[in-house]
Each structure stands twice: as C-alpha cells, then as structure tokens.
mmCIF file of C-alpha atoms in Angstrom:
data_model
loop_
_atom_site.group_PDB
_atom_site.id
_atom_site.type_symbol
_atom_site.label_atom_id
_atom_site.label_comp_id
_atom_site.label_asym_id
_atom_site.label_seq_id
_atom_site.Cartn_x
_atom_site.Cartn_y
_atom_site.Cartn_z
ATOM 1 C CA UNK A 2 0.000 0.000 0.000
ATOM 2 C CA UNK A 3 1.510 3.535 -0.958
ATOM 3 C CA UNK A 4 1.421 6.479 0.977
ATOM 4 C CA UNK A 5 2.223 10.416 -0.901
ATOM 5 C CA UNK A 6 2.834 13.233 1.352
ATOM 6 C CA UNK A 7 1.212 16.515 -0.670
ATOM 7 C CA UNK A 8 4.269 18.623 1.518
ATOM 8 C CA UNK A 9 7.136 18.352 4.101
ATOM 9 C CA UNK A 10 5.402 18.437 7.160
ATOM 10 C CA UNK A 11 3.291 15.387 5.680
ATOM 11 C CA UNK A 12 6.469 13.487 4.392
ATOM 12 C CA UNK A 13 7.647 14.260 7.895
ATOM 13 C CA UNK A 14 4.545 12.372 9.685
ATOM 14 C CA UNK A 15 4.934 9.703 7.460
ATOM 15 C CA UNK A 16 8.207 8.939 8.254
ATOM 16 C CA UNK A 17 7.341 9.348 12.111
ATOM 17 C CA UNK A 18 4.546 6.540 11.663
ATOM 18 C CA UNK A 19 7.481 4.312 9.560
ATOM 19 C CA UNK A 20 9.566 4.856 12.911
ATOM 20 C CA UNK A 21 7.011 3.801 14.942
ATOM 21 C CA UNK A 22 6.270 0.973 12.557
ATOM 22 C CA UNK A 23 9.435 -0.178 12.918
ATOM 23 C CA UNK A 24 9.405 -0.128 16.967
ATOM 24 C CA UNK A 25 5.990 -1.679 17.340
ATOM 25 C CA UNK A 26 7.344 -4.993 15.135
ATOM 26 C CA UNK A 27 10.781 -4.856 17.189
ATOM 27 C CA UNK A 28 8.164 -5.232 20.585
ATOM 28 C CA UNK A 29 6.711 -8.608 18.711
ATOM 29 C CA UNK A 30 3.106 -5.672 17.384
ATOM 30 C CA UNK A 31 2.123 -7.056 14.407
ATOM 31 C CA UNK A 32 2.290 -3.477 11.875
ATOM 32 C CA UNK A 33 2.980 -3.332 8.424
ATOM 33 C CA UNK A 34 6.341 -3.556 7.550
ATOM 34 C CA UNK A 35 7.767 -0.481 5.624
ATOM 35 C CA UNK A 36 8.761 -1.745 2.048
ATOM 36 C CA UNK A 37 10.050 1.026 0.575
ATOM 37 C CA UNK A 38 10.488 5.333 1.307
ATOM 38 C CA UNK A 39 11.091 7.329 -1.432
ATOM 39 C CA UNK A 40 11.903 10.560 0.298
ATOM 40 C CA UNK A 41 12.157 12.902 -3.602
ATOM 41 C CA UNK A 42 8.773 11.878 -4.350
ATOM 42 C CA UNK A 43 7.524 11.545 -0.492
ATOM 43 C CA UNK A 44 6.272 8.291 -0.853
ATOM 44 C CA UNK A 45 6.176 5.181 1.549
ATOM 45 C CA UNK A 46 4.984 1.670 0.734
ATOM 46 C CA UNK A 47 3.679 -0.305 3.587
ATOM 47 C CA UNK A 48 2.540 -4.162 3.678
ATOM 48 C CA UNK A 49 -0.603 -4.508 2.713
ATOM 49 C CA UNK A 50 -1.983 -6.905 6.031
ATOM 50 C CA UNK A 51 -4.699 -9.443 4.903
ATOM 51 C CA UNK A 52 -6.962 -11.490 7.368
ATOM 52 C CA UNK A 53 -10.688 -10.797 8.951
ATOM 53 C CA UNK A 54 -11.042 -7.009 9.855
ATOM 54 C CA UNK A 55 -13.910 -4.216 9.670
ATOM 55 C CA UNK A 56 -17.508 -4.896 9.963
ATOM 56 C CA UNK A 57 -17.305 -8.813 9.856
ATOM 57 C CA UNK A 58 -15.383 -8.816 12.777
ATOM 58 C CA UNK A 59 -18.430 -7.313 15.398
ATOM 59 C CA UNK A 60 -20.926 -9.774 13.630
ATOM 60 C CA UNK A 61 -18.917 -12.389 14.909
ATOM 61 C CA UNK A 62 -18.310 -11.414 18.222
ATOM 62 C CA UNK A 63 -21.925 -12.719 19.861
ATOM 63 C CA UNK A 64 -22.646 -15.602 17.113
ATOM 64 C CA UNK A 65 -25.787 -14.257 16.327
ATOM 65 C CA UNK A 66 -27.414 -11.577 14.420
ATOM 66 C CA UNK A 67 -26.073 -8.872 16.226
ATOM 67 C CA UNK A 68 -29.276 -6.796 15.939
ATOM 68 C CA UNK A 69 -31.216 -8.529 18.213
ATOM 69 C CA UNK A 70 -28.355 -9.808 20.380
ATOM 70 C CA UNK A 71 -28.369 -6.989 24.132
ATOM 71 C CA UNK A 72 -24.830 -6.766 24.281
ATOM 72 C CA UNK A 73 -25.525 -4.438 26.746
ATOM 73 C CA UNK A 74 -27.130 -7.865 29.098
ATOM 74 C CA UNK A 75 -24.346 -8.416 32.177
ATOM 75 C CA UNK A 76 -24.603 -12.178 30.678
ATOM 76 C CA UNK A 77 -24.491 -11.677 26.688
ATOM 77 C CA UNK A 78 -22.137 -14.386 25.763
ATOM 78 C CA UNK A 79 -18.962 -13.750 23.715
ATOM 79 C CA UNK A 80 -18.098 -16.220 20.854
ATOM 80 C CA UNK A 81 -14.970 -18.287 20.986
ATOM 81 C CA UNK A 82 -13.509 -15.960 18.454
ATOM 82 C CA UNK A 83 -15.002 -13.128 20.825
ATOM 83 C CA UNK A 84 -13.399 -14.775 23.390
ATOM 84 C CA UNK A 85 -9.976 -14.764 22.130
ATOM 85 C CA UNK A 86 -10.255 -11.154 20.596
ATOM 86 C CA UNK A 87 -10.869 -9.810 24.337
ATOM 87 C CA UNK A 88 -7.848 -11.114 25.305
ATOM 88 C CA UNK A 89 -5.866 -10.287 22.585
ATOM 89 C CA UNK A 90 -7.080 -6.797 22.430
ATOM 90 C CA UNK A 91 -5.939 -5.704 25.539
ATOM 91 C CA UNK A 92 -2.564 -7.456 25.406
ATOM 92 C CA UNK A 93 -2.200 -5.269 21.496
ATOM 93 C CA UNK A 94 -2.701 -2.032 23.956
ATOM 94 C CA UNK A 95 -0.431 -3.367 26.344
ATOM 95 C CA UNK A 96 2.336 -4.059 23.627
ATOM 96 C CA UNK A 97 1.615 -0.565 22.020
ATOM 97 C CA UNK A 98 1.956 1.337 25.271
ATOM 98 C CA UNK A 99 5.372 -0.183 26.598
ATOM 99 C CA UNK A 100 6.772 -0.251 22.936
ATOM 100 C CA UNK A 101 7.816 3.811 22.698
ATOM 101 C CA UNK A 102 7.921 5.640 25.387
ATOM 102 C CA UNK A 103 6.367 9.619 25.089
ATOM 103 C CA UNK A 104 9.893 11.284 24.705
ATOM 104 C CA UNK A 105 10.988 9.157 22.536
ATOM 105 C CA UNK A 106 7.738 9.927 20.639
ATOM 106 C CA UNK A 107 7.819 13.712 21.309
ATOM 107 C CA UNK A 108 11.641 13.257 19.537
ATOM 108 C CA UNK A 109 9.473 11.943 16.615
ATOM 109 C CA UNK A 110 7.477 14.756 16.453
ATOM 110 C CA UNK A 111 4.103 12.899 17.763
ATOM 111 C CA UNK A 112 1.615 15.746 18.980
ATOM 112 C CA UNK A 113 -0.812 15.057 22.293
ATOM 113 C CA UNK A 114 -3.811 13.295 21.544
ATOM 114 C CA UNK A 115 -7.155 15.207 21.988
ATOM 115 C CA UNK A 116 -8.609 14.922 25.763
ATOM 116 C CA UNK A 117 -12.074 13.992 26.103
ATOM 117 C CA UNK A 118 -14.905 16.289 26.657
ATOM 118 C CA UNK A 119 -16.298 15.612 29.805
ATOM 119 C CA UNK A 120 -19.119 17.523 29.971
ATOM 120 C CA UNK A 121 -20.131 16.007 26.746
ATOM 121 C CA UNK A 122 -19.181 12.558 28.237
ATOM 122 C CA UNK A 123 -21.684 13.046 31.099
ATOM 123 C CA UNK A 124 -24.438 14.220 29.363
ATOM 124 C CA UNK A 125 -24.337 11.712 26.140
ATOM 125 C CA UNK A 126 -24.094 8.765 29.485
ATOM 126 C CA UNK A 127 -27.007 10.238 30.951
ATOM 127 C CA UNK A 128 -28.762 10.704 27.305
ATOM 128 C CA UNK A 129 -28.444 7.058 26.771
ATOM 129 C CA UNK A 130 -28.747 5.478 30.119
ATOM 130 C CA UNK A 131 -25.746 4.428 31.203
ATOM 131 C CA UNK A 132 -25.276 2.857 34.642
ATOM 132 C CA UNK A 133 -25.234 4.664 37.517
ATOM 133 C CA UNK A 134 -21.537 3.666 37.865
ATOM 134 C CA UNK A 135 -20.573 4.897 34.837
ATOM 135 C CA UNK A 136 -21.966 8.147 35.226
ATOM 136 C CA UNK A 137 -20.313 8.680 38.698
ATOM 137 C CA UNK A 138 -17.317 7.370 37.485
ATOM 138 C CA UNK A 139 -17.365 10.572 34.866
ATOM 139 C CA UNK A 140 -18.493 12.210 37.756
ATOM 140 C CA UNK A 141 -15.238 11.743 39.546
ATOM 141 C CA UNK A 142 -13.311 12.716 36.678
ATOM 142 C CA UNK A 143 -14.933 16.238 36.037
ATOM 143 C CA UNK A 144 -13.832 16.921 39.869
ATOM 144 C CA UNK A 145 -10.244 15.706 39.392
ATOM 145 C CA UNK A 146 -10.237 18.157 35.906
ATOM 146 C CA UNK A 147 -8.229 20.957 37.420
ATOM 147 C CA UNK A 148 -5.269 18.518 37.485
ATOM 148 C CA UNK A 149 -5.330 16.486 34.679
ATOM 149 C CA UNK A 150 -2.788 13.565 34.895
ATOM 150 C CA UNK A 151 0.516 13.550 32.527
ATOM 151 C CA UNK A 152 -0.096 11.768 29.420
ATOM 152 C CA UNK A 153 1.890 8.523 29.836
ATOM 153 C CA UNK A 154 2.041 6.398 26.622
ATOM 154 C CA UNK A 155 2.552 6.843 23.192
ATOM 155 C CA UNK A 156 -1.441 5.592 21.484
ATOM 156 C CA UNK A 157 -2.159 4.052 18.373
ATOM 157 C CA UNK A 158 -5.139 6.618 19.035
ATOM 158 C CA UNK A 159 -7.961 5.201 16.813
ATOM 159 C CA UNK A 160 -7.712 0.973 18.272
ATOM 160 C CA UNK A 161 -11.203 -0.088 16.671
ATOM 161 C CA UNK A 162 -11.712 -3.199 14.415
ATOM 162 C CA UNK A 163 -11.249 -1.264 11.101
ATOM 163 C CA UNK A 164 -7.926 -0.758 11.862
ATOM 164 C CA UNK A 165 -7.015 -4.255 12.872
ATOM 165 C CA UNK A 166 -6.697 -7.973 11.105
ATOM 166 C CA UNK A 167 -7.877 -10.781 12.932
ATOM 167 C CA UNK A 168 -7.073 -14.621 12.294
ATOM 168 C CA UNK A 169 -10.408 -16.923 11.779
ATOM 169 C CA UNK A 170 -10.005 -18.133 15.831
ATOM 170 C CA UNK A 171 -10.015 -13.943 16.850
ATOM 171 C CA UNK A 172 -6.644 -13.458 17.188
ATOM 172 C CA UNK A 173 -4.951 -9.862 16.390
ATOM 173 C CA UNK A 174 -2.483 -10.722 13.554
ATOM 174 C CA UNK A 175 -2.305 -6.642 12.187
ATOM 175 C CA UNK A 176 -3.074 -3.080 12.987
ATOM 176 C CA UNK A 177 -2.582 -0.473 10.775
ATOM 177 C CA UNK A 178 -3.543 2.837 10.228
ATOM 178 C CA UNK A 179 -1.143 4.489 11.935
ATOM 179 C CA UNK A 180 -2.030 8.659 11.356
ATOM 180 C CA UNK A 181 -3.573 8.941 15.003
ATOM 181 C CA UNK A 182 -0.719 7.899 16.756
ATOM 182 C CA UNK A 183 -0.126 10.241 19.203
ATOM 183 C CA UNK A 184 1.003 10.913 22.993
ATOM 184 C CA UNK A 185 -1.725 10.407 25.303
ATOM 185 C CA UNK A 186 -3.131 8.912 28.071
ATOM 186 C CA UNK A 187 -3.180 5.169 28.072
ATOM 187 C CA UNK A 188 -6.631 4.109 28.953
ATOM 188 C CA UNK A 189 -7.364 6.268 25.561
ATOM 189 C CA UNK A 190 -7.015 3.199 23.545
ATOM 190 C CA UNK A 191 -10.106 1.191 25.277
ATOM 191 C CA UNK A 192 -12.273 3.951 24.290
ATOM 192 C CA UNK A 193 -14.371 1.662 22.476
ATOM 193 C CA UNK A 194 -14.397 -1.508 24.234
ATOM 194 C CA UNK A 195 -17.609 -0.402 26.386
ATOM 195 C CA UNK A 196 -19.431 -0.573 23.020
ATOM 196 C CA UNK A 197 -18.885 -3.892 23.061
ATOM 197 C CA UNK A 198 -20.781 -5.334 26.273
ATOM 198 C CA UNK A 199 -19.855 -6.171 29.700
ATOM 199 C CA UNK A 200 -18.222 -9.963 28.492
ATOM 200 C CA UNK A 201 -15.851 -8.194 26.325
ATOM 201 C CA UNK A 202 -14.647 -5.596 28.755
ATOM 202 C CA UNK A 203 -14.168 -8.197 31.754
ATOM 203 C CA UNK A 204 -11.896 -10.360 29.302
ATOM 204 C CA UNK A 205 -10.149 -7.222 27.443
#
C-alpha cells in the first residue's frame, strides 16, 4: 500500500509513523512492515496486512445476528472468536503502550492526543442510560479536571476493528492505520471496548 505526502510536514509524519512501525514490530506488534520510502517523491509503501477485519469482525463477536443480540445484558455471551479477541485486544494495547515511550515519541514529532470532553461525556451517558456507575465514574473525573494527569504512553489513538486484522479463531495478527498515533493517556485506547458489552470488557 503507498502512501504520498502533498508537503514536508506530511512526508515528515509519514516517516514518524514508519519509525514507529518499525518499533511496534521490534516489541513482537504485528504493523505493516515499511517496504520502501522514497523521500524525492515523499512516498512510503507499507505491507498490505490481509486477514478478517472491519464490519465482519463485530458480527462475529456474539454468534448471532447482532441486531437482536443486548450486548448491553451483564450475561451476553462472547463467541470463541469473541473470546480470544478480548484477550488479545488488551494485550495489542499493552504491547503498544510499553513499545515507545512519550519522549521518545515527542523526539518523533508525535503531537498530544485530543482529551475527552467531559461535559459532553456526562451528558451523552445520561442521554443514553448508562449505569449509575458509569456516570459517577465521569463524575469523579470532572472533579479531578483541574489537574489532569501527565499523558503517559505513546497511542495508536484510533484501536477499533477497522484498523485491525484478525485470524479466523479472533486473534490480532495486524493493525494499521497508523495517522492517530499520538502521545496520550493510556486508557485512551479502550475507548471503544464499552461498546462492546460487559463480556468483552471483563476479558479485554
């Protein structure tokens, strides 16, 4: 897959997310490999990483049609191969979070990742009726906001199933899509796994 830079600052970036490419695969993350940079023309040629991803990959996580499966249900079984992408999921994190460490990916270049809007966080909970814990637990965090804690890992920043390849058993054999990578805070890169029901959050 080929990536063009339209200017500097892009070819720049693009070479960051090679870098980073590079260091995720040295910690055993399974990213693209960089085939090629050709800095004159600002273009980089990635792997292209085959395997289950995207859409297919959430229909598959309750074994079911998913539209009339509650996720939401404290008891909603997982799949086998929602089984085994829980636990992979949160070891990928884990791996991408010890890999680089934020100077090393402030020496990149690597901006902060955006914080979350609380305010909007607690009112879209209470919108869709979240669980009292979950709303207090937001709670807690708009009190603490006047001293925000230090961003302490370098993110892949966008962790969802369209950016990852999965074996047919629900293991994480790729991620890709590397132009969110940023410096944040590391519990930034479960954002989505409460979408995903109770079962997969206990196991992830």
């Amino acid at each position: 897959v080929a990536f063009a830079a339209d200017d500097e600052e892009g070819w720049e970036r693009l070479r960051a997310e090679g870098e980073i490419a590079r260091a995720w695969r040295s910690a055993g993350i399974p990213a693209p490999n960089i085939l090629g940079e050709h800095p004159t023309d600002r273009i980089q040629v990635r792997e292209r990483l085959e395997g289950v991803t995207g859409d297919i990959v959430e229909q598959r996580l309750f074994g079911t049609d998913p539209a009339i499966v509650d996720r939401y249900h404290p008891d909603a079984p997982l799949t086998a191969f929602g089984e085994t992408l829980a636990e992979s999921y949160g070891e990928l994190a884990a791996r991408i979070h010890r890999a680089i460490t934020p100077a090393t990916g402030a020496a990149l270049g690597l901006g902060a990742h955006p914080r979350l809007d609380l305010e909007d966080a607690a009112s879209r909970l209470v919108q869709y009726g979240a669980s009292p814990a979950a709303v207090a637990a937001v709670a807690r965090l708009r009190a603490d906001r006047s001293s925000p804690p230090p961003a302490d890992a370098v993110l892949h920043g966008d962790l969802h199933f369209h950016n990852l390849v999965l074996a047919e058993d629900g293991r994480i054999i790729g991620v890709f899509d590397l132009d969110a990578v940023a410096i944040g805070l590391r519990w930034t890169d479960l954002q989505y796994l409460h979408s995903l029901g109770p079962q997969f959050v206990a196991r992830g």
